[in-house]
Coordinates of N, CA and C in Angstrom, one line a residue:
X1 N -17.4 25.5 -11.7 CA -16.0 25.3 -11.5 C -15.3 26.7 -11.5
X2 N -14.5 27.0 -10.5 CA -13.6 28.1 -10.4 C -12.0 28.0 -10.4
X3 N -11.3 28.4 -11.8 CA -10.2 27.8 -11.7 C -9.3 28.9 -10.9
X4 N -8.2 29.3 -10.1 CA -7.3 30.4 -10.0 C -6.0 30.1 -9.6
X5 N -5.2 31.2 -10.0 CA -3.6 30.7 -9.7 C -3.0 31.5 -8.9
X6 N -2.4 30.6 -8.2 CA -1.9 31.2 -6.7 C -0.2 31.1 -6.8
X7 N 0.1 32.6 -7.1 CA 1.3 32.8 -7.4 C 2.8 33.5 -5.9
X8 N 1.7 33.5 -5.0 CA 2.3 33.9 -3.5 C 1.5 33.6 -2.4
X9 N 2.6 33.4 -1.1 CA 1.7 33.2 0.1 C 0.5 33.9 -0.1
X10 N 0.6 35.6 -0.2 CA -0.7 36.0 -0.1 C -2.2 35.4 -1.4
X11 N -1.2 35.4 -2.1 CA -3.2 34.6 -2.9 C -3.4 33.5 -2.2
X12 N -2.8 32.8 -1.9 CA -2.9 31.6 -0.9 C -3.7 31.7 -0.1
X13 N -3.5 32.7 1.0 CA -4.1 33.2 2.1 C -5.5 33.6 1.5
X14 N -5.8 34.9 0.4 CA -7.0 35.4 -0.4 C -7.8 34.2 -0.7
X15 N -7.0 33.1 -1.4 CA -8.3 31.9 -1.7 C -8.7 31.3 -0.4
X16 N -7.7 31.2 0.3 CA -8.1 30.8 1.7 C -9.5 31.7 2.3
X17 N -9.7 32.8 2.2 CA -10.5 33.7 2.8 C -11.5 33.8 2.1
X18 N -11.6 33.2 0.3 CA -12.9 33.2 -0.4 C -13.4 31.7 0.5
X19 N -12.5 30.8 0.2 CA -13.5 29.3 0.9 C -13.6 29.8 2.2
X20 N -13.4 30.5 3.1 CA -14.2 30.5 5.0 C -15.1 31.4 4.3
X21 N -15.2 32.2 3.5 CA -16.4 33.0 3.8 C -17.7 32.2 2.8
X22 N -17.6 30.7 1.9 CA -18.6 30.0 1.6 C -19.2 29.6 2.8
X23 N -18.6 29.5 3.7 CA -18.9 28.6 4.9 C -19.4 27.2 4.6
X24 N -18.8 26.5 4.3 CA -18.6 25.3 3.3 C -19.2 24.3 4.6
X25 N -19.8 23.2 4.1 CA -20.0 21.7 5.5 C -20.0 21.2 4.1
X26 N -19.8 19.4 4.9 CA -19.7 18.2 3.7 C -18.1 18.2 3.7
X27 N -18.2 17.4 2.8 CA -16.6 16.9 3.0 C -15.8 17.6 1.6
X28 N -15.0 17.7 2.0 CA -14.0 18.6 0.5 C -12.8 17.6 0.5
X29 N -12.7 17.4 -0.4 CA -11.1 16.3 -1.0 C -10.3 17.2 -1.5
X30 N -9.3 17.3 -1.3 CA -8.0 18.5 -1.7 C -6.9 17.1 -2.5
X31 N -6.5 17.5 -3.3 CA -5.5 16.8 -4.5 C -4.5 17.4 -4.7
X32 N -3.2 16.8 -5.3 CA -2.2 17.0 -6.0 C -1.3 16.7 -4.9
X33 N -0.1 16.2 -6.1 CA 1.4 16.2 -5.1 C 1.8 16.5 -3.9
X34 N 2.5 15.7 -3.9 CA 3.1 16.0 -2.3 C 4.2 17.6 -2.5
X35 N 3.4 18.0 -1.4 CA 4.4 19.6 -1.2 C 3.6 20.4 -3.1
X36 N 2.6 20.2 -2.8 CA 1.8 20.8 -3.6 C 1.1 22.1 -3.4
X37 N 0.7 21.7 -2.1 CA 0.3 23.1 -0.9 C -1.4 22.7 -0.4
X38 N -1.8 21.5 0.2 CA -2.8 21.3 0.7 C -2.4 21.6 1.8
X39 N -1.9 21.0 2.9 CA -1.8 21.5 4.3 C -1.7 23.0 4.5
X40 N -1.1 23.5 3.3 CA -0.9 25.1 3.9 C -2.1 25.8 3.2
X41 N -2.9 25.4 2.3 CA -4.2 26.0 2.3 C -4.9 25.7 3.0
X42 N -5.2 24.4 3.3 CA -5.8 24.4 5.0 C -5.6 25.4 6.0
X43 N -4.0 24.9 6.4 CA -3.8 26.2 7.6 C -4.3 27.4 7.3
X44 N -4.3 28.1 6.1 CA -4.5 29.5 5.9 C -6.5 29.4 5.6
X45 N -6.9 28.4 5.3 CA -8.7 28.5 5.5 C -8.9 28.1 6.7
X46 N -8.2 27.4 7.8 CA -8.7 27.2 9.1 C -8.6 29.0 9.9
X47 N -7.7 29.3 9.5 CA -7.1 30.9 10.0 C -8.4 31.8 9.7
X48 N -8.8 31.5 8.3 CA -9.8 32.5 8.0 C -11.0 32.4 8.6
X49 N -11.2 31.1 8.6 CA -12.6 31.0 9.4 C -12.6 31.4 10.9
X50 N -11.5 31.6 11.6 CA -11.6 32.1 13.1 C -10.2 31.3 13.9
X51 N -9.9 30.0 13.5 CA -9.1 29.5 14.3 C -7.9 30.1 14.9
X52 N -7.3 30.4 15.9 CA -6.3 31.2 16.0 C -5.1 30.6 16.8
X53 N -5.5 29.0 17.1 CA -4.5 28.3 17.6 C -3.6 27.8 16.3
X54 N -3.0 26.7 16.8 CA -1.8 25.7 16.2 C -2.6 25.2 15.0
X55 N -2.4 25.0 13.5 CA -2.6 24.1 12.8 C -1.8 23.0 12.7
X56 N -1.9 21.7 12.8 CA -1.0 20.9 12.8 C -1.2 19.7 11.5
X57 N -0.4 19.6 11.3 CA -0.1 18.5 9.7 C -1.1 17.3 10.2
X58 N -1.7 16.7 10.0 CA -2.6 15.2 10.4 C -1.8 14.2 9.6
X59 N -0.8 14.6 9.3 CA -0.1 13.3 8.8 C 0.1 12.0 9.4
X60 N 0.2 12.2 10.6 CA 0.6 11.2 11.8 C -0.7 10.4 12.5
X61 N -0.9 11.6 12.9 CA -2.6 11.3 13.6 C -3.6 11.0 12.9
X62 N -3.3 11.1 11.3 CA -4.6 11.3 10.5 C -6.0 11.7 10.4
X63 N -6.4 12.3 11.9 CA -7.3 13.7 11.9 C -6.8 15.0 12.4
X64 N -7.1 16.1 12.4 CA -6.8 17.0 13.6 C -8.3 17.4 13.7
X65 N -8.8 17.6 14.7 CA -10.2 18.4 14.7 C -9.9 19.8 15.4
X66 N -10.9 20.1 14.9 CA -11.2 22.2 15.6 C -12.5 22.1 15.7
X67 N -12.4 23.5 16.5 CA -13.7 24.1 17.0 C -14.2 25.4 16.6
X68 N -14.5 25.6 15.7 CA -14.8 27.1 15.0 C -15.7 27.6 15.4
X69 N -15.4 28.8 16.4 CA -16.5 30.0 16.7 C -16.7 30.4 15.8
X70 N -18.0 30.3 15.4 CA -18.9 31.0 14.2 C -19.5 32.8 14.9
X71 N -19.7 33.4 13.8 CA -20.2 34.8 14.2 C -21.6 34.5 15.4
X72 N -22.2 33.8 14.7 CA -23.6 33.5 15.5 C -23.7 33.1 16.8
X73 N -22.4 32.6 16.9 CA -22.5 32.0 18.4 C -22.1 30.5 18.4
X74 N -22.3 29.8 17.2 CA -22.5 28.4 17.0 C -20.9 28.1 17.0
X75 N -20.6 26.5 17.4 CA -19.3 26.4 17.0 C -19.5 25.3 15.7
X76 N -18.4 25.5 14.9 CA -18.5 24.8 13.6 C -17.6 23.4 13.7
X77 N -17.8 22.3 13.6 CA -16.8 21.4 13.6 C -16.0 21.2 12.8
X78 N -14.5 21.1 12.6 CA -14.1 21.2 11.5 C -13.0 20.5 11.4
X79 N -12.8 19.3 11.0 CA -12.0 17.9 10.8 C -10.6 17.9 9.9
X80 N -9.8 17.8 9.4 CA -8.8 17.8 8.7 C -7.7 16.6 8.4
X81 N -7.9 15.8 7.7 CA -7.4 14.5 7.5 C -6.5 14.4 6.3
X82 N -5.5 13.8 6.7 CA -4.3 13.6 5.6 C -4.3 11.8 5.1
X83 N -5.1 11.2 4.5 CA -5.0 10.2 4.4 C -4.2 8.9 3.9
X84 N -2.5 9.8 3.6 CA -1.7 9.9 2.7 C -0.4 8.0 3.7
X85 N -1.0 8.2 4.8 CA -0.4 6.9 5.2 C -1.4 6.0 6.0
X86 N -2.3 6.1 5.1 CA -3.1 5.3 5.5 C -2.6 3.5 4.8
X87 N -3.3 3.1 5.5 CA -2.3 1.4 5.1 C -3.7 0.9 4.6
X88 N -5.0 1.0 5.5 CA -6.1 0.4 5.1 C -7.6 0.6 5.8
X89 N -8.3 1.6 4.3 CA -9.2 2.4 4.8 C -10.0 1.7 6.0
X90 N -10.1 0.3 6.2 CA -10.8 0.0 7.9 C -10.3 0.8 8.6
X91 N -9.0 1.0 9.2 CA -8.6 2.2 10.2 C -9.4 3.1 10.6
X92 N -10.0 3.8 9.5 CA -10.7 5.1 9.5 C -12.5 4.5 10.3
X93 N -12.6 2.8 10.7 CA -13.5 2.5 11.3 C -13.4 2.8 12.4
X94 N -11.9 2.4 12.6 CA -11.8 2.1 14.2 C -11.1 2.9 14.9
X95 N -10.9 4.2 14.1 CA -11.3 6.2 15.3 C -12.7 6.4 14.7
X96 N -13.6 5.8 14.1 CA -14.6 6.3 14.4 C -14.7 7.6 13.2
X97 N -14.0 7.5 12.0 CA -13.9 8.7 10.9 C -15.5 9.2 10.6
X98 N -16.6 7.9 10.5 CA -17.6 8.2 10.1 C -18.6 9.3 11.1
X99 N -18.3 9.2 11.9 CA -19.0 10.3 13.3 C -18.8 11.6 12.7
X100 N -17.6 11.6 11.7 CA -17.0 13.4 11.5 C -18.1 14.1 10.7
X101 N -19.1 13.2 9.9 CA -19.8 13.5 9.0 C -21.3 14.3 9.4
X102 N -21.1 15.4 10.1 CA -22.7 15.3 10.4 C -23.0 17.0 9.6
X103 N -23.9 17.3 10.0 CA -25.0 18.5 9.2 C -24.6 19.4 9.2
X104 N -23.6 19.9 10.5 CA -22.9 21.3 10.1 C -21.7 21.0 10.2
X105 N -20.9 19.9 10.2 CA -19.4 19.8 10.2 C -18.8 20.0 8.6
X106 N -17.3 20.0 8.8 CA -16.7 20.3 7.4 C -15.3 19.6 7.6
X107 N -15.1 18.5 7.0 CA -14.1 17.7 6.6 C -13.7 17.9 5.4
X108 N -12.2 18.4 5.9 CA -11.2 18.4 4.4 C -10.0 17.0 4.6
X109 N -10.3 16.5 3.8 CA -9.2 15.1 3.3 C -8.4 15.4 2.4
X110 N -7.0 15.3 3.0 CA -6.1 15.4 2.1 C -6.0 13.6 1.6
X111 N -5.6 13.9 0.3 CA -5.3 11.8 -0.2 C -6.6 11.0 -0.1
X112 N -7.6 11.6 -0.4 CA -9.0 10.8 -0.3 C -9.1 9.5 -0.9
X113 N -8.2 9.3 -1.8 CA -8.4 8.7 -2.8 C -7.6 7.6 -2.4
X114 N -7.1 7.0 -1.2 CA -6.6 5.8 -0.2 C -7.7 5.2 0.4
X115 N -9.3 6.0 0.5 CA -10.3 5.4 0.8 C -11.3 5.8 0.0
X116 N -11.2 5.8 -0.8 CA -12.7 6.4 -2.1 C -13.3 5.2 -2.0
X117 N -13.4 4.0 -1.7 CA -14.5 3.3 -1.4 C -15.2 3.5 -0.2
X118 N -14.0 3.5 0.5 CA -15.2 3.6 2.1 C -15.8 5.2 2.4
X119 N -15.1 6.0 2.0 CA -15.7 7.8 2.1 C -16.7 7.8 1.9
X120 N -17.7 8.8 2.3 CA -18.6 9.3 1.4 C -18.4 9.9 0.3
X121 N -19.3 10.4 -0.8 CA -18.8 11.1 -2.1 C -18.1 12.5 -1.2
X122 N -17.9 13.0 -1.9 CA -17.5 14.6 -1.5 C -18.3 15.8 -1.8
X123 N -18.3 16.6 -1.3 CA -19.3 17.8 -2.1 C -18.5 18.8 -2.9
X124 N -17.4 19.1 -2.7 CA -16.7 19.7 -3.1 C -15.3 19.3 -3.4
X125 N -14.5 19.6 -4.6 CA -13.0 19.0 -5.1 C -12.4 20.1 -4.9
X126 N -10.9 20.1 -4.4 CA -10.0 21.1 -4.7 C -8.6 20.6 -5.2
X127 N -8.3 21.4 -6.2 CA -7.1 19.9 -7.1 C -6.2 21.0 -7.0
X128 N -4.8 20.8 -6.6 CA -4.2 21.9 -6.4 C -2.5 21.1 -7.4
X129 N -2.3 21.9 -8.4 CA -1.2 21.7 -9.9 C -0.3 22.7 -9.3
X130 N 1.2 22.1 -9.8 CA 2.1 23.3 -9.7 C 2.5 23.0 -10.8
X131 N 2.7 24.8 -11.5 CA 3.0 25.5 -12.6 C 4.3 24.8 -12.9
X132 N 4.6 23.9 -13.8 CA 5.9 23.8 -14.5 C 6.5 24.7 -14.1
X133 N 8.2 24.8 -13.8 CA 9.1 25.9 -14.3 C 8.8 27.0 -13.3
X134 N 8.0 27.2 -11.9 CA 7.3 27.8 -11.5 C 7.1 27.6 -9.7
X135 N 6.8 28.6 -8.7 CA 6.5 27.9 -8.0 C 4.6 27.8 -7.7
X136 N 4.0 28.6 -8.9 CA 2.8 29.3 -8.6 C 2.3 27.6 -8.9
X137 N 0.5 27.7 -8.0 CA -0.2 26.5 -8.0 C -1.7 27.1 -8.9
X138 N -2.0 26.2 -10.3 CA -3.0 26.5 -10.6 C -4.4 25.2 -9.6
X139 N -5.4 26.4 -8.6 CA -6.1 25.4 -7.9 C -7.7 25.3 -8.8
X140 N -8.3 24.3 -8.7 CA -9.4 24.1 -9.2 C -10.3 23.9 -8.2
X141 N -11.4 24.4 -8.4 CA -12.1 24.0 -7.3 C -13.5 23.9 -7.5
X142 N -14.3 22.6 -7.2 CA -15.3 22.5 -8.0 C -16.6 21.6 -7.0
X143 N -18.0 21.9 -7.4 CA -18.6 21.0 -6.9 C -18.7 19.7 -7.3
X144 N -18.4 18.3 -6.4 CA -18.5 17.2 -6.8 C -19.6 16.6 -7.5
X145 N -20.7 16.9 -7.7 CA -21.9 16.5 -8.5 C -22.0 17.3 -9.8
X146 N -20.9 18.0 -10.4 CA -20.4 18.8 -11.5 C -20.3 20.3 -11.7

């Protein structure tokens, strides 16, 4: 478990640039409050890993997908889901959510926890707290099997 506090855009951005350079697959569940700062740590770890178009909020659409040129040549698939209006995890049947899951892809779910029965477990948590009295976010970030 790696706890750190992100007291400005830029540590934002810096944690952002530690998770692209895990090179992370499996699925990651991101937590906390609304206007907590998941979509914008996303945006800033989709950045790091290479993306250099539009990040867009999956609030609406409840996926956005990308295409990550990797150094090697490979492209990385890389899924981003806000599950936060979801009405009823079937939905996520019928786009077909379960296809996102494969061997080199990396799904981050924001609101996982609107379908934690039908998801797969996760491999990775990131729980993102804001400081009392503060605008800094203390983020945790941990493997899901402990």
């Amino acid at each position: 478990m790696q706890k750190v506090m992100l007291t400005s855009e830029t540590d934002t951005q810096t944690f952002a640039k530690v998770l692209a350079d895990m090179n992370l697959t499996g699925s990651v569940w991101l937590a906390g409050d609304l206007g907590a700062g998941k979509t914008t740590l996303t945006r800033y770890w989709l950045r790091a890993m290479g993306h250099t178009g539009a990040v867009k909020s999956p609030t609406f659409s409840l996926v956005e997908p990308y295409r990550i040129h990797q150094a090697d040549g490979t492209i990385k698939p890389v899924y981003h889901a806000d599950l936060y209006r979801l009405n009823d995890p079937e939905e996520l049947e019928f786009i077909g959510f379960q296809d996102y899951f494969t061997e080199d892809s990396l799904v981050i779910i924001e609101w996982a926890s609107r379908a934690a029965g039908y998801l797969p477990s996760p491999d990775w948590l990131i729980d993102i707290q804001r400081v009392t009295g503060s605008e800094a976010r203390q983020v945790t970030l941990s493997r899901a099997d402990g």
